[in-house]
Amino acid sequence: MTVYGNFPGSRPRRLRTTPAMRRMVAETRLDAADLILPAFVREGVDAPVPISAMPGVYQHTLDTLRKAAAEAVSAGVSGIMLFGVPADEKKDARGTAGTDPNGILQAGLRAVREEVGDDLVVMSDLCLDEYTDHGHCGVLTADGRVDNDATLERYAEMAQVQADAGAHVVGPSGMMDGQVGVIRDALDRTGHEDVSILAYTAKYSSAFYGPFREAVGSSLKGDRKTYQQDPANARESLRELALDLEEGADMVMVKPAGPYLDILAKVADAVDVPVAAYQISGEYAMIEAAAEKGWIDRDAAILESLTGIRRAGAQMILTYWATEVAQRLGGR
């Protein structure tokens, strides 16, 4: 072609010429310290149980949970979020296994703290759904609705036993109105002023939770649309954010991550506290399944998905690939 003068005057491709050049000018960097590993600990098993919908993820025994925590530390991961999976016969309408000091989640918290001390930020899921025979995140009324205020009383109890068991951070995920304030008060009244709250600020009612239901042995009947957020709504997340901050949240989270990057960006722009995002089970399963079929490059897709979440504003990412990716990134 005929070139006139210095056309084109600007050549952005100059900054993409080599891997070293692209690395030098990268606007977003993913680091092992950005990552938090969600992990499941199951009662009554003597070997880890594979989760069929999440290849490579297991329901741990206490011993294998210790090993997973130690591996996360070695890889440079910053935190671990624990979910308990009680025996089915211990589930009841009020989720009492969730507030049993000797319940499986509390046992898992103690085991991890014994193994890694303060080398990992040890986090606990604060919700009733794993422990109720109906699978909802709260106590039900006689006509089957989730009773918000009665549930808050149970969350206050859970906060205390989880903190007693060694949690550095509690993560209330039930989306009950007022949950952060009640939990903060309960922690402060029981001498746990230093325990932080990671608020599940924008938790959407999502189809992408499917594999997680298997992971925690959910007994859910129906859905959670009356308390989790409607995927159609964005402004609502900022209202939830303002309430959580007013009630004392130390950190805030958007869940799921990938389908809600717009929400994540809005939240990150609005606050001066750390922002997390949870790359959930369905996001994990889709990449693993497509890679198993040979349709995508697994390793590249994992890094691209996490970089996108980081670019949108997450300072911390909960991902089932945390240890693997941290190892690939070089750890500490």
mmCIF file of C-alpha atoms in Angstrom:
data_model
loop_
_atom_site.group_PDB
_atom_site.id
_atom_site.type_symbol
_atom_site.label_atom_id
_atom_site.label_comp_id
_atom_site.label_asym_id
_atom_site.label_seq_id
_atom_site.Cartn_x
_atom_site.Cartn_y
_atom_site.Cartn_z
ATOM 1 C CA MET A 1 0.000 0.000 0.000
ATOM 2 C CA THR A 2 1.026 3.610 -0.417
ATOM 3 C CA VAL A 3 2.042 5.195 2.913
ATOM 4 C CA TYR A 4 1.509 8.922 3.350
ATOM 5 C CA GLY A 5 3.665 10.825 5.840
ATOM 6 C CA ASN A 6 3.996 8.982 9.129
ATOM 7 C CA PHE A 7 0.638 7.140 8.869
ATOM 8 C CA PRO A 8 -0.293 5.486 11.162
ATOM 9 C CA GLY A 9 1.024 8.018 13.636
ATOM 10 C CA SER A 10 0.302 5.827 16.658
ATOM 11 C CA ARG A 11 1.250 2.156 16.803
ATOM 12 C CA PRO A 12 -0.002 0.520 20.036
ATOM 13 C CA ARG A 13 1.352 -2.796 18.744
ATOM 14 C CA ARG A 14 4.869 -1.625 19.597
ATOM 15 C CA LEU A 15 4.055 -2.386 23.222
ATOM 16 C CA ARG A 16 2.999 -5.965 22.387
ATOM 17 C CA THR A 17 6.068 -7.109 20.467
ATOM 18 C CA THR A 18 7.612 -9.588 22.942
ATOM 19 C CA PRO A 19 6.626 -11.412 26.128
ATOM 20 C CA ALA A 20 9.055 -9.232 28.088
ATOM 21 C CA MET A 21 7.522 -6.068 26.649
ATOM 22 C CA ARG A 22 3.979 -7.224 27.413
ATOM 23 C CA ARG A 23 4.970 -8.156 30.942
ATOM 24 C CA MET A 24 6.656 -4.799 31.521
ATOM 25 C CA VAL A 25 3.646 -2.713 30.465
ATOM 26 C CA ALA A 26 0.941 -4.963 31.951
ATOM 27 C CA GLU A 27 -1.668 -2.900 33.807
ATOM 28 C CA THR A 28 -2.918 -5.804 35.929
ATOM 29 C CA ARG A 29 -0.745 -8.300 37.762
ATOM 30 C CA LEU A 30 -1.907 -11.517 39.370
ATOM 31 C CA ASP A 31 0.025 -12.585 42.449
ATOM 32 C CA ALA A 32 -0.154 -15.643 44.698
ATOM 33 C CA ALA A 33 -0.956 -13.356 47.608
ATOM 34 C CA ASP A 34 -4.208 -12.339 45.873
ATOM 35 C CA LEU A 35 -5.601 -15.865 46.194
ATOM 36 C CA ILE A 36 -7.776 -17.601 48.790
ATOM 37 C CA LEU A 37 -8.479 -21.346 48.682
ATOM 38 C CA PRO A 38 -12.028 -22.537 49.437
ATOM 39 C CA ALA A 39 -11.902 -25.994 51.049
ATOM 40 C CA PHE A 40 -14.465 -28.542 52.237
ATOM 41 C CA VAL A 41 -14.060 -30.751 55.291
ATOM 42 C CA ARG A 42 -16.433 -33.701 55.684
ATOM 43 C CA GLU A 43 -17.446 -35.550 58.786
ATOM 44 C CA GLY A 44 -17.204 -39.329 59.004
ATOM 45 C CA VAL A 45 -14.861 -40.120 56.098
ATOM 46 C CA ASP A 46 -11.395 -41.665 56.310
ATOM 47 C CA ALA A 47 -10.244 -40.635 52.829
ATOM 48 C CA PRO A 48 -10.904 -37.535 50.699
ATOM 49 C CA VAL A 49 -14.075 -37.781 48.594
ATOM 50 C CA PRO A 50 -13.866 -36.518 44.983
ATOM 51 C CA ILE A 51 -16.525 -34.018 43.912
ATOM 52 C CA SER A 52 -17.696 -35.308 40.536
ATOM 53 C CA ALA A 53 -18.769 -31.922 39.149
ATOM 54 C CA MET A 54 -15.492 -30.272 40.236
ATOM 55 C CA PRO A 55 -12.589 -32.416 38.998
ATOM 56 C CA GLY A 56 -9.586 -32.061 41.283
ATOM 57 C CA VAL A 57 -11.607 -30.765 44.263
ATOM 58 C CA TYR A 58 -12.366 -32.956 47.286
ATOM 59 C CA GLN A 59 -14.284 -33.157 50.500
ATOM 60 C CA HIS A 60 -11.355 -33.444 52.892
ATOM 61 C CA THR A 61 -10.730 -35.425 56.014
ATOM 62 C CA LEU A 62 -9.180 -33.466 58.855
ATOM 63 C CA ASP A 63 -5.778 -34.910 57.947
ATOM 64 C CA THR A 64 -5.976 -34.083 54.241
ATOM 65 C CA LEU A 65 -7.336 -30.632 55.106
ATOM 66 C CA ARG A 66 -4.181 -30.035 57.145
ATOM 67 C CA LYS A 67 -2.093 -31.082 54.148
ATOM 68 C CA ALA A 68 -4.043 -28.793 51.784
ATOM 69 C CA ALA A 69 -3.521 -25.867 54.158
ATOM 70 C CA ALA A 70 0.205 -26.542 54.395
ATOM 71 C CA GLU A 71 0.476 -26.760 50.598
ATOM 72 C CA ALA A 72 -1.352 -23.445 50.281
ATOM 73 C CA VAL A 73 1.134 -21.815 52.641
ATOM 74 C CA SER A 74 4.081 -23.222 50.703
ATOM 75 C CA ALA A 75 2.620 -21.907 47.447
ATOM 76 C CA GLY A 76 2.195 -18.387 48.840
ATOM 77 C CA VAL A 77 -1.622 -18.387 49.015
ATOM 78 C CA SER A 78 -2.925 -15.817 51.509
ATOM 79 C CA GLY A 79 -6.034 -17.466 52.907
ATOM 80 C CA ILE A 80 -8.264 -20.504 53.172
ATOM 81 C CA MET A 81 -12.080 -20.431 53.444
ATOM 82 C CA LEU A 82 -13.512 -23.498 55.168
ATOM 83 C CA PHE A 83 -16.905 -25.105 54.608
ATOM 84 C CA GLY A 84 -18.164 -27.926 56.815
ATOM 85 C CA VAL A 85 -20.004 -30.998 55.541
ATOM 86 C CA PRO A 86 -21.743 -32.691 58.485
ATOM 87 C CA ALA A 87 -23.140 -36.208 58.557
ATOM 88 C CA ASP A 88 -26.687 -36.258 57.179
ATOM 89 C CA GLU A 89 -28.123 -37.534 60.452
ATOM 90 C CA LYS A 90 -26.828 -34.453 62.252
ATOM 91 C CA LYS A 91 -28.800 -32.028 60.106
ATOM 92 C CA ASP A 92 -31.937 -30.524 61.595
ATOM 93 C CA ALA A 93 -34.300 -27.615 61.084
ATOM 94 C CA ARG A 94 -32.131 -25.159 63.052
ATOM 95 C CA GLY A 95 -28.731 -26.293 61.821
ATOM 96 C CA THR A 96 -27.507 -27.069 65.333
ATOM 97 C CA ALA A 97 -24.386 -28.850 64.037
ATOM 98 C CA GLY A 98 -23.237 -25.451 62.832
ATOM 99 C CA THR A 99 -23.064 -24.105 66.388
ATOM 100 C CA ASP A 100 -21.753 -27.263 68.041
ATOM 101 C CA PRO A 101 -18.255 -26.430 69.339
ATOM 102 C CA ASN A 102 -17.266 -29.945 68.265
ATOM 103 C CA GLY A 103 -18.991 -29.726 64.878
ATOM 104 C CA ILE A 104 -17.058 -30.537 61.730
ATOM 105 C CA LEU A 105 -16.377 -26.941 60.699
ATOM 106 C CA GLN A 106 -15.074 -26.024 64.139
ATOM 107 C CA ALA A 107 -12.906 -29.158 64.115
ATOM 108 C CA GLY A 108 -11.576 -28.123 60.716
ATOM 109 C CA LEU A 109 -10.775 -24.622 61.932
ATOM 110 C CA ARG A 110 -8.842 -25.980 64.902
ATOM 111 C CA ALA A 111 -6.956 -28.451 62.713
ATOM 112 C CA VAL A 112 -5.887 -25.792 60.223
ATOM 113 C CA ARG A 113 -4.816 -23.350 62.934
ATOM 114 C CA GLU A 114 -2.799 -26.118 64.600
ATOM 115 C CA GLU A 115 -1.143 -26.889 61.269
ATOM 116 C CA VAL A 116 -0.359 -23.419 59.921
ATOM 117 C CA GLY A 117 -0.933 -20.998 62.801
ATOM 118 C CA ASP A 118 -1.057 -17.468 61.440
ATOM 119 C CA ASP A 119 0.731 -18.306 58.177
ATOM 120 C CA LEU A 120 -2.656 -18.453 56.442
ATOM 121 C CA VAL A 121 -5.634 -16.212 57.050
ATOM 122 C CA VAL A 122 -8.111 -18.840 58.231
ATOM 123 C CA MET A 123 -11.663 -17.990 57.196
ATOM 124 C CA SER A 124 -14.951 -19.725 57.941
ATOM 125 C CA ASP A 125 -18.210 -19.775 56.061
ATOM 126 C CA LEU A 126 -20.850 -18.463 58.439
ATOM 127 C CA CYS A 127 -24.148 -19.854 57.209
ATOM 128 C CA LEU A 128 -26.674 -22.509 58.163
ATOM 129 C CA ASP A 129 -27.322 -24.106 54.785
ATOM 130 C CA GLU A 130 -24.814 -26.949 55.183
ATOM 131 C CA TYR A 131 -26.366 -27.916 58.518
ATOM 132 C CA THR A 132 -30.131 -27.648 57.948
ATOM 133 C CA ASP A 133 -32.256 -30.562 56.786
ATOM 134 C CA HIS A 134 -34.125 -28.207 54.441
ATOM 135 C CA GLY A 135 -30.931 -26.701 52.982
ATOM 136 C CA HIS A 136 -31.868 -23.061 53.460
ATOM 137 C CA CYS A 137 -29.525 -20.476 54.928
ATOM 138 C CA GLY A 138 -31.734 -19.756 57.907
ATOM 139 C CA VAL A 139 -34.460 -20.822 60.281
ATOM 140 C CA LEU A 140 -37.864 -21.369 58.667
ATOM 141 C CA THR A 141 -41.265 -20.118 59.797
ATOM 142 C CA ALA A 142 -44.219 -22.479 60.084
ATOM 143 C CA ASP A 143 -45.210 -21.695 56.499
ATOM 144 C CA GLY A 144 -41.729 -22.387 55.127
ATOM 145 C CA ARG A 145 -40.309 -18.859 54.738
ATOM 146 C CA VAL A 146 -36.834 -17.974 55.965
ATOM 147 C CA ASP A 147 -37.191 -16.016 59.211
ATOM 148 C CA ASN A 148 -34.637 -13.229 58.923
ATOM 149 C CA ASP A 149 -34.461 -12.153 62.575
ATOM 150 C CA ALA A 150 -34.554 -15.640 64.076
ATOM 151 C CA THR A 151 -31.735 -16.540 61.704
ATOM 152 C CA LEU A 152 -29.661 -13.602 62.934
ATOM 153 C CA GLU A 153 -29.752 -15.081 66.447
ATOM 154 C CA ARG A 154 -28.293 -18.308 65.077
ATOM 155 C CA TYR A 155 -25.614 -16.387 63.151
ATOM 156 C CA ALA A 156 -24.535 -14.648 66.360
ATOM 157 C CA GLU A 157 -24.019 -18.075 67.956
ATOM 158 C CA MET A 158 -22.108 -19.324 64.922
ATOM 159 C CA ALA A 159 -19.795 -16.323 64.962
ATOM 160 C CA GLN A 160 -18.797 -17.008 68.538
ATOM 161 C CA VAL A 161 -18.081 -20.729 68.103
ATOM 162 C CA GLN A 162 -16.153 -20.162 64.881
ATOM 163 C CA ALA A 163 -14.039 -17.475 66.492
ATOM 164 C CA ASP A 164 -13.486 -19.704 69.531
ATOM 165 C CA ALA A 165 -12.280 -22.430 67.150
ATOM 166 C CA GLY A 166 -9.668 -20.142 65.636
ATOM 167 C CA ALA A 167 -11.159 -18.300 62.672
ATOM 168 C CA HIS A 168 -9.290 -15.112 61.807
ATOM 169 C CA VAL A 169 -12.184 -14.074 59.550
ATOM 170 C CA VAL A 170 -15.852 -15.030 59.399
ATOM 171 C CA GLY A 171 -17.723 -14.839 56.119
ATOM 172 C CA PRO A 172 -21.487 -14.462 56.593
ATOM 173 C CA SER A 173 -22.947 -15.708 53.321
ATOM 174 C CA GLY A 174 -26.651 -16.031 54.070
ATOM 175 C CA MET A 175 -27.761 -12.598 52.782
ATOM 176 C CA MET A 176 -29.935 -11.900 55.802
ATOM 177 C CA ASP A 177 -30.714 -8.233 56.443
ATOM 178 C CA GLY A 178 -28.639 -6.949 59.364
ATOM 179 C CA GLN A 179 -26.321 -9.959 59.533
ATOM 180 C CA VAL A 180 -23.038 -8.011 59.602
ATOM 181 C CA GLY A 181 -24.138 -5.782 62.473
ATOM 182 C CA VAL A 182 -25.413 -8.668 64.591
ATOM 183 C CA ILE A 183 -22.249 -10.692 63.998
ATOM 184 C CA ARG A 184 -19.985 -7.737 64.762
ATOM 185 C CA ASP A 185 -21.813 -7.174 68.035
ATOM 186 C CA ALA A 186 -21.616 -10.861 68.947
ATOM 187 C CA LEU A 187 -17.887 -11.012 68.250
ATOM 188 C CA ASP A 188 -17.173 -7.863 70.225
ATOM 189 C CA ARG A 189 -19.263 -8.959 73.198
ATOM 190 C CA THR A 190 -17.412 -12.304 73.427
ATOM 191 C CA GLY A 191 -13.885 -10.923 73.328
ATOM 192 C CA HIS A 192 -13.282 -11.449 69.613
ATOM 193 C CA GLU A 193 -12.749 -7.822 68.604
ATOM 194 C CA ASP A 194 -9.836 -8.804 66.352
ATOM 195 C CA VAL A 195 -11.851 -11.274 64.259
ATOM 196 C CA SER A 196 -12.652 -9.694 60.895
ATOM 197 C CA ILE A 197 -15.843 -9.911 58.857
ATOM 198 C CA LEU A 198 -15.716 -10.591 55.131
ATOM 199 C CA ALA A 199 -19.220 -9.589 54.085
ATOM 200 C CA TYR A 200 -20.845 -11.440 51.210
ATOM 201 C CA THR A 201 -22.178 -8.082 50.110
ATOM 202 C CA ALA A 202 -23.451 -8.884 46.636
ATOM 203 C CA LYS A 203 -24.345 -12.564 46.524
ATOM 204 C CA TYR A 204 -26.560 -13.335 43.575
ATOM 205 C CA SER A 205 -29.048 -16.152 43.154
ATOM 206 C CA SER A 206 -27.075 -17.925 40.447
ATOM 207 C CA ALA A 207 -27.347 -21.030 38.296
ATOM 208 C CA PHE A 208 -23.574 -21.352 38.617
ATOM 209 C CA TYR A 209 -23.792 -22.682 42.195
ATOM 210 C CA GLY A 210 -24.829 -26.142 40.981
ATOM 211 C CA PRO A 211 -21.601 -28.069 41.656
ATOM 212 C CA PHE A 212 -21.255 -26.464 45.096
ATOM 213 C CA ARG A 213 -24.494 -28.159 46.162
ATOM 214 C CA GLU A 214 -22.753 -31.502 45.661
ATOM 215 C CA ALA A 215 -19.623 -30.235 47.416
ATOM 216 C CA VAL A 216 -21.480 -29.452 50.650
ATOM 217 C CA GLY A 217 -24.041 -32.249 50.424
ATOM 218 C CA SER A 218 -26.866 -29.720 50.231
ATOM 219 C CA SER A 219 -30.372 -30.733 51.280
ATOM 220 C CA LEU A 220 -31.937 -27.707 49.582
ATOM 221 C CA LYS A 221 -35.591 -27.870 48.669
ATOM 222 C CA GLY A 222 -36.737 -24.976 46.488
ATOM 223 C CA ASP A 223 -34.497 -21.975 45.838
ATOM 224 C CA ARG A 224 -32.979 -18.978 47.622
ATOM 225 C CA LYS A 225 -34.438 -16.202 45.513
ATOM 226 C CA THR A 226 -36.158 -14.494 48.452
ATOM 227 C CA TYR A 227 -32.848 -13.630 50.086
ATOM 228 C CA GLN A 228 -30.059 -13.848 47.490
ATOM 229 C CA GLN A 229 -29.934 -11.002 44.968
ATOM 230 C CA ASP A 230 -31.762 -11.010 41.652
ATOM 231 C CA PRO A 231 -29.271 -11.284 38.738
ATOM 232 C CA ALA A 232 -31.210 -8.541 36.937
ATOM 233 C CA ASN A 233 -30.320 -5.912 39.545
ATOM 234 C CA ALA A 234 -27.177 -3.781 39.853
ATOM 235 C CA ARG A 235 -28.073 -0.730 41.955
ATOM 236 C CA GLU A 236 -29.323 -3.034 44.684
ATOM 237 C CA SER A 237 -25.759 -4.255 45.245
ATOM 238 C CA LEU A 238 -24.646 -0.730 46.136
ATOM 239 C CA ARG A 239 -27.440 -0.483 48.691
ATOM 240 C CA GLU A 240 -26.294 -3.762 50.231
ATOM 241 C CA LEU A 241 -22.732 -2.424 50.197
ATOM 242 C CA ALA A 242 -23.653 0.741 52.096
ATOM 243 C CA LEU A 243 -25.496 -1.280 54.738
ATOM 244 C CA ASP A 244 -22.648 -3.749 55.239
ATOM 245 C CA LEU A 245 -20.103 -0.976 55.655
ATOM 246 C CA GLU A 246 -22.354 0.877 58.084
ATOM 247 C CA GLU A 247 -22.729 -2.318 60.129
ATOM 248 C CA GLY A 248 -18.973 -2.849 60.398
ATOM 249 C CA ALA A 249 -17.775 -5.026 57.504
ATOM 250 C CA ASP A 250 -13.981 -5.099 57.258
ATOM 251 C CA MET A 251 -13.954 -6.518 53.731
ATOM 252 C CA VAL A 252 -16.645 -6.983 51.096
ATOM 253 C CA MET A 253 -17.236 -9.567 48.400
ATOM 254 C CA VAL A 254 -19.056 -10.113 45.121
ATOM 255 C CA LYS A 255 -20.228 -13.652 44.317
ATOM 256 C CA PRO A 256 -20.175 -15.096 41.652
ATOM 257 C CA ALA A 257 -17.216 -13.356 40.020
ATOM 258 C CA GLY A 258 -17.074 -13.888 36.246
ATOM 259 C CA PRO A 259 -20.740 -13.245 35.371
ATOM 260 C CA TYR A 260 -20.788 -10.162 37.639
ATOM 261 C CA LEU A 261 -17.648 -8.242 36.701
ATOM 262 C CA ASP A 262 -19.734 -5.098 36.216
ATOM 263 C CA ILE A 263 -20.955 -5.356 39.821
ATOM 264 C CA LEU A 264 -17.430 -6.017 41.019
ATOM 265 C CA ALA A 265 -16.153 -2.903 39.258
ATOM 266 C CA LYS A 266 -18.938 -0.763 40.758
ATOM 267 C CA VAL A 267 -18.214 -2.045 44.261
ATOM 268 C CA ALA A 268 -14.455 -1.608 43.899
ATOM 269 C CA ASP A 269 -14.911 1.979 42.703
ATOM 270 C CA ALA A 270 -17.196 2.811 45.629
ATOM 271 C CA VAL A 271 -15.180 1.675 48.659
ATOM 272 C CA ASP A 272 -11.892 2.063 50.487
ATOM 273 C CA VAL A 273 -11.961 -1.388 52.132
ATOM 274 C CA PRO A 274 -10.523 -4.569 50.583
ATOM 275 C CA VAL A 275 -12.719 -6.129 47.896
ATOM 276 C CA ALA A 276 -12.949 -9.863 47.218
ATOM 277 C CA ALA A 277 -14.629 -11.907 44.513
ATOM 278 C CA TYR A 278 -15.510 -15.600 44.580
ATOM 279 C CA GLN A 279 -14.892 -17.581 41.393
ATOM 280 C CA ILE A 280 -17.532 -20.160 42.167
ATOM 281 C CA SER A 281 -18.006 -23.842 41.456
ATOM 282 C CA GLY A 282 -19.834 -23.429 38.158
ATOM 283 C CA GLU A 283 -17.152 -21.115 36.814
ATOM 284 C CA TYR A 284 -14.544 -23.704 37.776
ATOM 285 C CA ALA A 285 -16.535 -26.600 36.334
ATOM 286 C CA MET A 286 -17.096 -24.929 32.953
ATOM 287 C CA ILE A 287 -13.403 -24.382 32.324
ATOM 288 C CA GLU A 288 -12.457 -27.854 33.533
ATOM 289 C CA ALA A 289 -15.158 -29.488 31.385
ATOM 290 C CA ALA A 290 -14.304 -27.530 28.248
ATOM 291 C CA ALA A 291 -10.611 -28.250 28.746
ATOM 292 C CA GLU A 292 -11.301 -31.956 29.236
ATOM 293 C CA LYS A 293 -13.067 -31.911 25.854
ATOM 294 C CA GLY A 294 -10.043 -30.244 24.277
ATOM 295 C CA TRP A 295 -12.074 -27.150 23.394
ATOM 296 C CA ILE A 296 -9.926 -24.616 25.275
ATOM 297 C CA ASP A 297 -6.409 -24.285 26.658
ATOM 298 C CA ARG A 298 -7.014 -25.045 30.336
ATOM 299 C CA ASP A 299 -4.037 -23.253 31.877
ATOM 300 C CA ALA A 300 -4.404 -20.154 29.732
ATOM 301 C CA ALA A 301 -8.158 -19.969 30.405
ATOM 302 C CA ILE A 302 -7.638 -20.212 34.162
ATOM 303 C CA LEU A 303 -5.134 -17.359 34.200
ATOM 304 C CA GLU A 304 -7.251 -15.240 31.851
ATOM 305 C CA SER A 305 -10.359 -15.685 33.993
ATOM 306 C CA LEU A 306 -8.492 -14.733 37.165
ATOM 307 C CA THR A 307 -6.795 -11.769 35.518
ATOM 308 C CA GLY A 308 -10.193 -10.503 34.383
ATOM 309 C CA ILE A 309 -11.521 -10.685 37.945
ATOM 310 C CA ARG A 310 -8.433 -8.892 39.240
ATOM 311 C CA ARG A 311 -8.707 -6.252 36.487
ATOM 312 C CA ALA A 312 -12.331 -5.561 37.417
ATOM 313 C CA GLY A 313 -11.246 -4.554 40.911
ATOM 314 C CA ALA A 314 -10.885 -7.604 43.154
ATOM 315 C CA GLN A 315 -7.906 -7.434 45.491
ATOM 316 C CA MET A 316 -8.601 -10.977 46.699
ATOM 317 C CA ILE A 317 -9.979 -13.897 44.717
ATOM 318 C CA LEU A 318 -11.466 -17.048 46.166
ATOM 319 C CA THR A 319 -10.758 -19.788 43.634
ATOM 320 C CA TYR A 320 -10.477 -23.561 43.730
ATOM 321 C CA TRP A 321 -7.315 -23.208 41.644
ATOM 322 C CA ALA A 322 -5.615 -21.042 44.299
ATOM 323 C CA THR A 323 -2.762 -23.378 45.210
ATOM 324 C CA GLU A 324 -2.155 -24.547 41.655
ATOM 325 C CA VAL A 325 -2.087 -21.027 40.258
ATOM 326 C CA ALA A 326 0.071 -19.737 43.108
ATOM 327 C CA GLN A 327 2.600 -22.472 42.322
ATOM 328 C CA ARG A 328 2.571 -21.497 38.659
ATOM 329 C CA LEU A 329 3.061 -17.838 39.546
ATOM 330 C CA GLY A 330 6.115 -18.645 41.628
ATOM 331 C CA GLY A 331 4.624 -18.258 45.106
ATOM 332 C CA ARG A 332 6.529 -16.074 47.496
#
